[in-house]
């Protein structure tokens, strides 16, 4: 029992982390083995003991042990339990992954990123909910703990000083995702969207379908983390191709009118917009158009298919992982694409 207690002392769960608990268990055991705190042939606590000690479900503990067994780290003997089978574990990469929020498309980034790294790295995943103070605190608390820091920098308030805290991270460890911050200097990796250029290009691709409408309205909340460059690209397009345009800060009080295309960014705004359209006799794709930001599986089905303009989130995750594996500081743009469907 003393052995088991000593093992518990070397394992630490971060209950504020978005990293699945079973993966935290996997990463902590591998870390303890690599640091020599757990020895070869050492018996691990039972699944029930692990579950009780760290207040995690039995299924979570079992899933962690199974993953370690699949990696060849653990062996098992019926009646005796699990033991350390292999201490030669090649997992030198430790990644701090920081997202502004978790959504359907952010999950795509996470899944492709984690899959591309595979078992070569452990990932600690955190979410700061667009709150700069939480963002700052997490980076300060986790300084010098990781081989790489992968960060999506989107804020509702206070983000004007984000470059200062991000610049405390060594550039050879830094990868910026989704949005570039010009104030960050030095050679660091980045996989990003060019928001102004990309919305302009996507709307250009949609011109044949847009030609039956006279007005484009973009639903862009006053308080939002979405980059202002989106509005610049939208306005430039409308001026170039002679569309009447309007920036709508709240769809709740905006009347739905014939001949108008509505571009939404937030999923909640899309719900309000659809409800408003369904309350009229207008047909989507004939009298009124809908374009939604960011591709998700549901948008292929809703209203017989909603037109989206979206970056390739799967590619974004894979490219970020590749920068880590290649020790690269390249800057890789991920362009938008137009997914044209009956809503336009």
mmCIF file of C-alpha atoms in Angstrom:
data_model
loop_
_atom_site.group_PDB
_atom_site.id
_atom_site.type_symbol
_atom_site.label_atom_id
_atom_site.label_comp_id
_atom_site.label_asym_id
_atom_site.label_seq_id
_atom_site.Cartn_x
_atom_site.Cartn_y
_atom_site.Cartn_z
ATOM 1 C CA UNK A 1 0.000 0.000 0.000
ATOM 2 C CA UNK A 2 2.916 2.345 0.705
ATOM 3 C CA UNK A 3 4.086 1.775 -2.857
ATOM 4 C CA UNK A 4 0.712 2.796 -4.187
ATOM 5 C CA UNK A 5 0.660 5.914 -2.051
ATOM 6 C CA UNK A 6 4.075 6.919 -3.365
ATOM 7 C CA UNK A 7 2.826 6.507 -6.914
ATOM 8 C CA UNK A 8 -0.159 8.741 -6.179
ATOM 9 C CA UNK A 9 2.249 11.472 -5.057
ATOM 10 C CA UNK A 10 3.780 11.561 -8.550
ATOM 11 C CA UNK A 11 0.481 11.944 -10.416
ATOM 12 C CA UNK A 12 -1.306 15.289 -10.614
ATOM 13 C CA UNK A 13 -4.609 16.102 -12.291
ATOM 14 C CA UNK A 14 -5.443 19.628 -13.429
ATOM 15 C CA UNK A 15 -9.200 19.850 -12.976
ATOM 16 C CA UNK A 16 -9.296 23.194 -14.851
ATOM 17 C CA UNK A 17 -7.723 21.669 -17.929
ATOM 18 C CA UNK A 18 -9.853 20.750 -20.965
ATOM 19 C CA UNK A 19 -7.563 17.765 -21.613
ATOM 20 C CA UNK A 20 -9.634 14.582 -21.109
ATOM 21 C CA UNK A 21 -8.949 13.068 -17.697
ATOM 22 C CA UNK A 22 -7.901 9.716 -19.152
ATOM 23 C CA UNK A 23 -5.235 11.477 -21.245
ATOM 24 C CA UNK A 24 -4.055 13.405 -18.188
ATOM 25 C CA UNK A 25 -3.634 10.041 -16.440
ATOM 26 C CA UNK A 26 -1.705 8.672 -19.437
ATOM 27 C CA UNK A 27 0.548 11.744 -19.625
ATOM 28 C CA UNK A 28 1.228 11.807 -15.895
ATOM 29 C CA UNK A 29 2.233 8.136 -15.753
ATOM 30 C CA UNK A 30 4.503 8.514 -18.785
ATOM 31 C CA UNK A 31 6.050 11.634 -17.240
ATOM 32 C CA UNK A 32 6.670 9.827 -13.940
ATOM 33 C CA UNK A 33 8.277 6.891 -15.779
ATOM 34 C CA UNK A 34 10.514 9.193 -17.843
ATOM 35 C CA UNK A 35 11.603 11.011 -14.677
ATOM 36 C CA UNK A 36 12.402 7.715 -12.934
ATOM 37 C CA UNK A 37 9.732 8.166 -10.286
ATOM 38 C CA UNK A 38 8.001 4.938 -11.320
ATOM 39 C CA UNK A 39 10.208 1.921 -12.054
ATOM 40 C CA UNK A 40 9.969 -0.989 -14.436
ATOM 41 C CA UNK A 41 7.833 -3.891 -13.122
ATOM 42 C CA UNK A 42 6.285 -1.629 -10.474
ATOM 43 C CA UNK A 43 2.637 -2.498 -9.750
ATOM 44 C CA UNK A 44 0.196 0.360 -10.307
ATOM 45 C CA UNK A 45 -2.857 1.063 -8.149
ATOM 46 C CA UNK A 46 -5.984 -0.792 -9.236
ATOM 47 C CA UNK A 47 -8.545 0.916 -11.444
ATOM 48 C CA UNK A 48 -10.858 1.292 -8.445
ATOM 49 C CA UNK A 49 -8.084 2.784 -6.303
ATOM 50 C CA UNK A 50 -7.099 5.212 -9.058
ATOM 51 C CA UNK A 51 -10.745 6.207 -9.495
ATOM 52 C CA UNK A 52 -11.221 6.810 -5.766
ATOM 53 C CA UNK A 53 -7.939 8.677 -5.195
ATOM 54 C CA UNK A 54 -8.428 11.237 -7.980
ATOM 55 C CA UNK A 55 -12.240 11.366 -8.000
ATOM 56 C CA UNK A 56 -12.478 10.258 -11.606
ATOM 57 C CA UNK A 57 -14.884 7.683 -12.982
ATOM 58 C CA UNK A 58 -13.891 4.038 -13.125
ATOM 59 C CA UNK A 59 -14.381 4.149 -16.918
ATOM 60 C CA UNK A 60 -11.920 7.070 -17.149
ATOM 61 C CA UNK A 61 -9.246 5.210 -15.172
ATOM 62 C CA UNK A 62 -9.823 2.052 -17.187
ATOM 63 C CA UNK A 63 -9.602 3.977 -20.477
ATOM 64 C CA UNK A 64 -6.290 5.526 -19.377
ATOM 65 C CA UNK A 65 -4.814 2.143 -18.441
ATOM 66 C CA UNK A 66 -6.010 0.611 -21.702
ATOM 67 C CA UNK A 67 -4.374 3.409 -23.693
ATOM 68 C CA UNK A 68 -1.096 2.888 -21.813
ATOM 69 C CA UNK A 69 -1.344 -0.840 -22.481
ATOM 70 C CA UNK A 70 -1.898 -0.151 -26.202
ATOM 71 C CA UNK A 71 1.243 2.012 -26.137
ATOM 72 C CA UNK A 72 3.207 -0.864 -24.642
ATOM 73 C CA UNK A 73 3.850 1.000 -21.389
ATOM 74 C CA UNK A 74 1.724 -1.278 -19.196
ATOM 75 C CA UNK A 75 1.354 -4.999 -18.900
ATOM 76 C CA UNK A 76 -1.277 -6.853 -16.886
ATOM 77 C CA UNK A 77 -1.504 -10.107 -14.967
ATOM 78 C CA UNK A 78 -4.934 -11.514 -14.088
ATOM 79 C CA UNK A 79 -5.433 -11.370 -10.344
ATOM 80 C CA UNK A 80 -2.479 -9.022 -9.785
ATOM 81 C CA UNK A 81 -3.331 -5.996 -11.919
ATOM 82 C CA UNK A 82 -1.292 -3.609 -14.044
ATOM 83 C CA UNK A 83 2.473 -3.089 -13.937
ATOM 84 C CA UNK A 84 5.068 -0.995 -15.767
ATOM 85 C CA UNK A 85 6.188 -3.138 -18.690
ATOM 86 C CA UNK A 86 8.381 -0.670 -20.574
ATOM 87 C CA UNK A 87 10.331 2.376 -19.379
ATOM 88 C CA UNK A 88 11.883 3.200 -22.763
ATOM 89 C CA UNK A 89 9.184 5.685 -23.767
ATOM 90 C CA UNK A 90 9.952 8.116 -26.571
ATOM 91 C CA UNK A 91 7.660 11.039 -25.774
ATOM 92 C CA UNK A 92 9.784 14.141 -25.495
ATOM 93 C CA UNK A 93 7.253 16.680 -26.786
ATOM 94 C CA UNK A 94 4.976 18.388 -24.276
ATOM 95 C CA UNK A 95 2.449 20.809 -25.750
ATOM 96 C CA UNK A 96 0.480 23.590 -24.088
ATOM 97 C CA UNK A 97 -2.639 24.072 -26.247
ATOM 98 C CA UNK A 98 -4.696 27.192 -25.501
ATOM 99 C CA UNK A 99 -8.025 27.866 -27.266
ATOM 100 C CA UNK A 100 -10.291 30.880 -26.853
ATOM 101 C CA UNK A 101 -13.377 28.633 -26.706
ATOM 102 C CA UNK A 102 -14.599 25.168 -27.547
ATOM 103 C CA UNK A 103 -16.995 24.925 -30.491
ATOM 104 C CA UNK A 104 -17.768 22.458 -33.264
ATOM 105 C CA UNK A 105 -15.036 23.809 -35.534
ATOM 106 C CA UNK A 106 -12.512 24.230 -32.697
ATOM 107 C CA UNK A 107 -13.060 20.575 -31.851
ATOM 108 C CA UNK A 108 -12.124 19.719 -35.446
ATOM 109 C CA UNK A 109 -8.826 21.604 -34.979
ATOM 110 C CA UNK A 110 -8.129 19.814 -31.698
ATOM 111 C CA UNK A 111 -8.940 16.358 -33.053
ATOM 112 C CA UNK A 112 -6.788 16.728 -36.186
ATOM 113 C CA UNK A 113 -3.931 18.299 -34.186
ATOM 114 C CA UNK A 114 -3.939 15.504 -31.597
ATOM 115 C CA UNK A 115 -4.250 12.787 -34.250
ATOM 116 C CA UNK A 116 -1.345 14.204 -36.278
ATOM 117 C CA UNK A 117 0.942 14.303 -33.225
ATOM 118 C CA UNK A 118 -0.176 10.848 -32.148
ATOM 119 C CA UNK A 119 1.846 9.367 -29.315
ATOM 120 C CA UNK A 120 4.895 11.550 -29.957
ATOM 121 C CA UNK A 121 3.583 14.255 -27.612
ATOM 122 C CA UNK A 122 1.506 14.878 -24.533
ATOM 123 C CA UNK A 123 -1.019 17.703 -24.845
ATOM 124 C CA UNK A 124 -2.358 19.851 -22.006
ATOM 125 C CA UNK A 125 -5.463 21.590 -23.324
ATOM 126 C CA UNK A 126 -6.884 24.803 -21.818
ATOM 127 C CA UNK A 127 -9.729 27.169 -22.717
ATOM 128 C CA UNK A 128 -9.850 30.823 -21.609
ATOM 129 C CA UNK A 129 -13.330 31.748 -22.955
ATOM 130 C CA UNK A 130 -12.104 34.906 -24.711
ATOM 131 C CA UNK A 131 -11.137 36.350 -21.318
ATOM 132 C CA UNK A 132 -7.761 38.101 -21.480
ATOM 133 C CA UNK A 133 -7.165 37.942 -17.714
ATOM 134 C CA UNK A 134 -7.597 34.139 -17.751
ATOM 135 C CA UNK A 135 -5.404 33.928 -20.873
ATOM 136 C CA UNK A 136 -2.642 35.929 -19.184
ATOM 137 C CA UNK A 137 -2.814 33.938 -15.949
ATOM 138 C CA UNK A 138 -2.631 30.576 -17.722
ATOM 139 C CA UNK A 139 0.455 31.545 -19.729
ATOM 140 C CA UNK A 140 2.199 32.953 -16.658
ATOM 141 C CA UNK A 141 1.389 29.847 -14.597
ATOM 142 C CA UNK A 142 2.616 27.482 -17.305
ATOM 143 C CA UNK A 143 5.838 29.294 -18.223
ATOM 144 C CA UNK A 144 8.825 27.038 -19.009
ATOM 145 C CA UNK A 145 6.838 23.797 -18.524
ATOM 146 C CA UNK A 146 6.426 22.867 -22.201
ATOM 147 C CA UNK A 147 8.383 22.260 -25.369
ATOM 148 C CA UNK A 148 5.712 24.062 -27.425
ATOM 149 C CA UNK A 149 2.955 26.593 -26.846
ATOM 150 C CA UNK A 150 0.112 26.564 -29.401
ATOM 151 C CA UNK A 151 -2.230 29.520 -28.949
ATOM 152 C CA UNK A 152 -5.408 30.908 -30.537
ATOM 153 C CA UNK A 153 -5.492 34.647 -29.596
ATOM 154 C CA UNK A 154 -9.110 35.923 -29.708
ATOM 155 C CA UNK A 155 -10.455 38.291 -27.031
ATOM 156 C CA UNK A 156 -13.622 40.250 -26.375
ATOM 157 C CA UNK A 157 -11.863 42.870 -24.213
ATOM 158 C CA UNK A 158 -8.277 43.616 -23.211
ATOM 159 C CA UNK A 159 -6.566 41.803 -26.057
ATOM 160 C CA UNK A 160 -4.654 44.884 -27.197
ATOM 161 C CA UNK A 161 -1.852 43.870 -24.823
ATOM 162 C CA UNK A 162 -1.862 40.197 -25.763
ATOM 163 C CA UNK A 163 1.398 40.501 -27.682
ATOM 164 C CA UNK A 164 3.213 41.453 -24.480
ATOM 165 C CA UNK A 165 2.345 38.247 -22.630
ATOM 166 C CA UNK A 166 2.740 36.067 -25.739
ATOM 167 C CA UNK A 167 6.200 37.585 -26.294
ATOM 168 C CA UNK A 168 7.360 36.119 -22.970
ATOM 169 C CA UNK A 169 7.257 32.698 -24.671
ATOM 170 C CA UNK A 170 10.490 31.808 -26.528
ATOM 171 C CA UNK A 171 9.730 32.152 -30.241
ATOM 172 C CA UNK A 172 11.160 28.712 -31.056
ATOM 173 C CA UNK A 173 8.462 27.227 -28.789
ATOM 174 C CA UNK A 174 5.589 29.374 -30.078
ATOM 175 C CA UNK A 175 2.924 28.550 -32.673
ATOM 176 C CA UNK A 176 0.078 30.994 -33.289
ATOM 177 C CA UNK A 177 -3.171 29.556 -34.622
ATOM 178 C CA UNK A 178 -5.993 31.213 -36.560
ATOM 179 C CA UNK A 179 -5.079 34.897 -36.171
ATOM 180 C CA UNK A 180 -1.743 36.649 -36.579
ATOM 181 C CA UNK A 181 -0.773 39.427 -34.160
ATOM 182 C CA UNK A 182 1.583 41.829 -36.020
ATOM 183 C CA UNK A 183 3.219 43.087 -32.807
ATOM 184 C CA UNK A 184 4.747 39.673 -32.085
ATOM 185 C CA UNK A 185 8.316 39.757 -33.382
ATOM 186 C CA UNK A 186 10.895 37.078 -34.142
ATOM 187 C CA UNK A 187 10.720 33.716 -35.868
ATOM 188 C CA UNK A 188 7.782 31.694 -34.635
ATOM 189 C CA UNK A 189 5.406 29.245 -36.285
ATOM 190 C CA UNK A 190 1.910 30.220 -37.403
ATOM 191 C CA UNK A 191 -1.083 28.662 -39.143
ATOM 192 C CA UNK A 192 -3.566 31.427 -39.799
ATOM 193 C CA UNK A 193 -6.496 32.917 -41.676
ATOM 194 C CA UNK A 194 -6.310 36.163 -43.671
ATOM 195 C CA UNK A 195 -9.748 37.365 -42.612
ATOM 196 C CA UNK A 196 -10.019 40.428 -44.889
ATOM 197 C CA UNK A 197 -8.766 38.686 -48.006
ATOM 198 C CA UNK A 198 -10.607 35.442 -47.402
ATOM 199 C CA UNK A 199 -14.137 36.795 -46.965
ATOM 200 C CA UNK A 200 -13.655 38.966 -50.055
ATOM 201 C CA UNK A 201 -12.506 35.967 -52.093
ATOM 202 C CA UNK A 202 -15.305 33.701 -50.830
ATOM 203 C CA UNK A 203 -17.974 36.278 -51.690
ATOM 204 C CA UNK A 204 -16.437 36.662 -55.142
ATOM 205 C CA UNK A 205 -16.870 32.929 -55.658
ATOM 206 C CA UNK A 206 -20.540 33.349 -54.716
ATOM 207 C CA UNK A 207 -21.191 36.218 -57.182
ATOM 208 C CA UNK A 208 -23.384 34.216 -59.610
ATOM 209 C CA UNK A 209 -25.716 33.267 -56.764
ATOM 210 C CA UNK A 210 -25.557 36.698 -55.118
ATOM 211 C CA UNK A 211 -26.640 38.449 -58.323
ATOM 212 C CA UNK A 212 -30.359 37.905 -57.604
ATOM 213 C CA UNK A 213 -30.113 39.965 -54.403
ATOM 214 C CA UNK A 214 -29.559 43.716 -53.973
ATOM 215 C CA UNK A 215 -28.319 43.957 -50.364
ATOM 216 C CA UNK A 216 -25.809 42.143 -48.173
ATOM 217 C CA UNK A 217 -26.046 42.387 -44.391
ATOM 218 C CA UNK A 218 -23.460 40.980 -42.012
ATOM 219 C CA UNK A 219 -24.483 40.218 -38.427
ATOM 220 C CA UNK A 220 -21.474 41.402 -36.439
ATOM 221 C CA UNK A 221 -22.061 41.941 -32.673
ATOM 222 C CA UNK A 222 -20.550 45.051 -31.091
ATOM 223 C CA UNK A 223 -18.929 42.999 -28.362
ATOM 224 C CA UNK A 224 -17.165 40.130 -30.114
ATOM 225 C CA UNK A 225 -13.826 38.407 -30.530
ATOM 226 C CA UNK A 226 -14.228 38.215 -34.319
ATOM 227 C CA UNK A 227 -11.523 40.250 -36.106
ATOM 228 C CA UNK A 228 -12.484 43.644 -37.545
ATOM 229 C CA UNK A 229 -10.695 42.616 -40.757
ATOM 230 C CA UNK A 230 -13.825 40.621 -41.620
ATOM 231 C CA UNK A 231 -15.776 43.874 -41.863
ATOM 232 C CA UNK A 232 -13.074 45.442 -44.030
ATOM 233 C CA UNK A 233 -13.231 42.565 -46.521
ATOM 234 C CA UNK A 234 -17.049 42.620 -46.491
ATOM 235 C CA UNK A 235 -17.238 46.384 -47.083
ATOM 236 C CA UNK A 236 -14.623 46.308 -49.842
ATOM 237 C CA UNK A 237 -16.517 43.562 -51.661
ATOM 238 C CA UNK A 238 -19.855 45.380 -51.476
ATOM 239 C CA UNK A 239 -18.269 48.585 -52.787
ATOM 240 C CA UNK A 240 -16.463 46.780 -55.584
ATOM 241 C CA UNK A 241 -19.572 44.970 -56.831
ATOM 242 C CA UNK A 242 -22.173 47.675 -56.086
ATOM 243 C CA UNK A 243 -24.167 45.887 -53.388
ATOM 244 C CA UNK A 244 -25.993 47.884 -50.767
ATOM 245 C CA UNK A 245 -24.476 46.836 -47.455
ATOM 246 C CA UNK A 246 -25.222 47.062 -43.765
ATOM 247 C CA UNK A 247 -23.492 45.948 -40.576
ATOM 248 C CA UNK A 248 -26.107 44.572 -38.181
ATOM 249 C CA UNK A 249 -25.087 44.465 -34.529
ATOM 250 C CA UNK A 250 -28.166 42.539 -33.339
ATOM 251 C CA UNK A 251 -30.382 40.284 -35.446
ATOM 252 C CA UNK A 252 -33.106 40.273 -32.765
ATOM 253 C CA UNK A 253 -34.444 43.697 -33.777
ATOM 254 C CA UNK A 254 -33.534 43.483 -37.469
ATOM 255 C CA UNK A 255 -36.471 42.886 -39.851
ATOM 256 C CA UNK A 256 -35.977 40.184 -42.486
ATOM 257 C CA UNK A 257 -36.589 41.604 -45.957
ATOM 258 C CA UNK A 258 -36.797 40.219 -49.464
ATOM 259 C CA UNK A 259 -33.754 40.657 -51.698
ATOM 260 C CA UNK A 260 -31.305 40.575 -48.807
ATOM 261 C CA UNK A 261 -28.496 38.129 -48.051
ATOM 262 C CA UNK A 262 -27.684 37.721 -44.351
ATOM 263 C CA UNK A 263 -24.173 36.676 -43.330
ATOM 264 C CA UNK A 264 -23.896 35.408 -39.762
ATOM 265 C CA UNK A 265 -20.821 34.708 -37.648
ATOM 266 C CA UNK A 266 -22.257 33.364 -34.373
ATOM 267 C CA UNK A 267 -24.258 30.149 -34.189
ATOM 268 C CA UNK A 268 -26.823 31.744 -31.868
ATOM 269 C CA UNK A 269 -27.448 34.502 -34.427
ATOM 270 C CA UNK A 270 -28.054 31.844 -37.071
ATOM 271 C CA UNK A 271 -30.793 30.327 -34.898
ATOM 272 C CA UNK A 272 -32.525 33.720 -34.456
ATOM 273 C CA UNK A 273 -32.191 34.425 -38.176
ATOM 274 C CA UNK A 274 -33.743 31.095 -39.203
ATOM 275 C CA UNK A 275 -36.611 31.600 -36.750
ATOM 276 C CA UNK A 276 -37.320 35.030 -38.246
ATOM 277 C CA UNK A 277 -37.267 33.709 -41.814
ATOM 278 C CA UNK A 278 -39.539 30.767 -40.985
ATOM 279 C CA UNK A 279 -42.059 33.216 -39.501
ATOM 280 C CA UNK A 280 -42.454 34.808 -42.978
ATOM 281 C CA UNK A 281 -43.679 33.395 -46.276
ATOM 282 C CA UNK A 282 -40.310 34.020 -47.928
ATOM 283 C CA UNK A 283 -38.307 31.108 -49.274
ATOM 284 C CA UNK A 284 -34.641 30.776 -48.398
ATOM 285 C CA UNK A 285 -32.500 30.799 -51.527
ATOM 286 C CA UNK A 286 -35.195 32.583 -53.543
ATOM 287 C CA UNK A 287 -36.452 35.638 -51.656
ATOM 288 C CA UNK A 288 -33.777 35.817 -48.973
ATOM 289 C CA UNK A 289 -30.257 34.407 -48.763
ATOM 290 C CA UNK A 290 -28.283 32.988 -45.854
ATOM 291 C CA UNK A 291 -24.506 32.571 -45.595
ATOM 292 C CA UNK A 292 -22.987 31.254 -42.384
ATOM 293 C CA UNK A 293 -19.418 31.440 -41.144
ATOM 294 C CA UNK A 294 -17.601 28.199 -40.338
ATOM 295 C CA UNK A 295 -18.566 24.825 -41.743
ATOM 296 C CA UNK A 296 -20.213 22.284 -39.443
ATOM 297 C CA UNK A 297 -21.976 19.008 -40.312
ATOM 298 C CA UNK A 298 -25.402 20.363 -39.291
ATOM 299 C CA UNK A 299 -25.205 23.199 -41.810
ATOM 300 C CA UNK A 300 -25.243 20.649 -44.593
ATOM 301 C CA UNK A 301 -28.758 19.669 -43.461
ATOM 302 C CA UNK A 302 -30.492 22.756 -42.015
ATOM 303 C CA UNK A 303 -32.840 24.464 -44.552
ATOM 304 C CA UNK A 304 -31.796 21.799 -47.076
ATOM 305 C CA UNK A 305 -28.242 23.087 -46.777
ATOM 306 C CA UNK A 306 -26.799 26.408 -45.616
ATOM 307 C CA UNK A 307 -24.097 28.060 -47.695
ATOM 308 C CA UNK A 308 -20.932 28.495 -45.641
ATOM 309 C CA UNK A 309 -17.656 30.313 -45.980
ATOM 310 C CA UNK A 310 -15.084 28.519 -43.933
ATOM 311 C CA UNK A 311 -11.462 27.740 -43.506
ATOM 312 C CA UNK A 312 -10.274 24.122 -43.473
ATOM 313 C CA UNK A 313 -10.107 23.474 -39.736
ATOM 314 C CA UNK A 314 -8.883 19.916 -40.197
ATOM 315 C CA UNK A 315 -5.942 21.208 -42.228
ATOM 316 C CA UNK A 316 -5.246 23.913 -39.648
ATOM 317 C CA UNK A 317 -4.800 21.309 -36.911
ATOM 318 C CA UNK A 318 -2.646 19.055 -39.085
ATOM 319 C CA UNK A 319 -0.380 21.925 -40.220
ATOM 320 C CA UNK A 320 0.128 23.110 -36.635
ATOM 321 C CA UNK A 321 1.176 19.593 -35.609
ATOM 322 C CA UNK A 322 3.520 19.382 -38.579
ATOM 323 C CA UNK A 323 5.262 22.613 -37.544
ATOM 324 C CA UNK A 324 6.029 20.957 -34.191
ATOM 325 C CA UNK A 325 7.229 17.708 -35.722
ATOM 326 C CA UNK A 326 9.393 19.570 -38.271
ATOM 327 C CA UNK A 327 10.730 22.115 -35.727
ATOM 328 C CA UNK A 328 9.549 24.752 -38.204
ATOM 329 C CA UNK A 329 8.808 28.466 -37.776
ATOM 330 C CA UNK A 330 6.988 28.773 -41.102
ATOM 331 C CA UNK A 331 3.862 30.912 -41.494
ATOM 332 C CA UNK A 332 1.146 28.943 -43.296
ATOM 333 C CA UNK A 333 -2.071 30.640 -44.494
ATOM 334 C CA UNK A 334 -5.192 28.466 -44.626
ATOM 335 C CA UNK A 335 -7.586 30.000 -47.194
ATOM 336 C CA UNK A 336 -11.359 30.118 -46.982
ATOM 337 C CA UNK A 337 -13.571 28.095 -49.264
ATOM 338 C CA UNK A 338 -17.160 28.593 -50.345
ATOM 339 C CA UNK A 339 -19.556 25.709 -49.757
ATOM 340 C CA UNK A 340 -22.466 26.711 -51.994
ATOM 341 C CA UNK A 341 -25.853 25.263 -50.962
ATOM 342 C CA UNK A 342 -29.584 26.017 -51.505
ATOM 343 C CA UNK A 343 -29.698 28.778 -48.831
ATOM 344 C CA UNK A 344 -28.217 31.127 -51.430
#
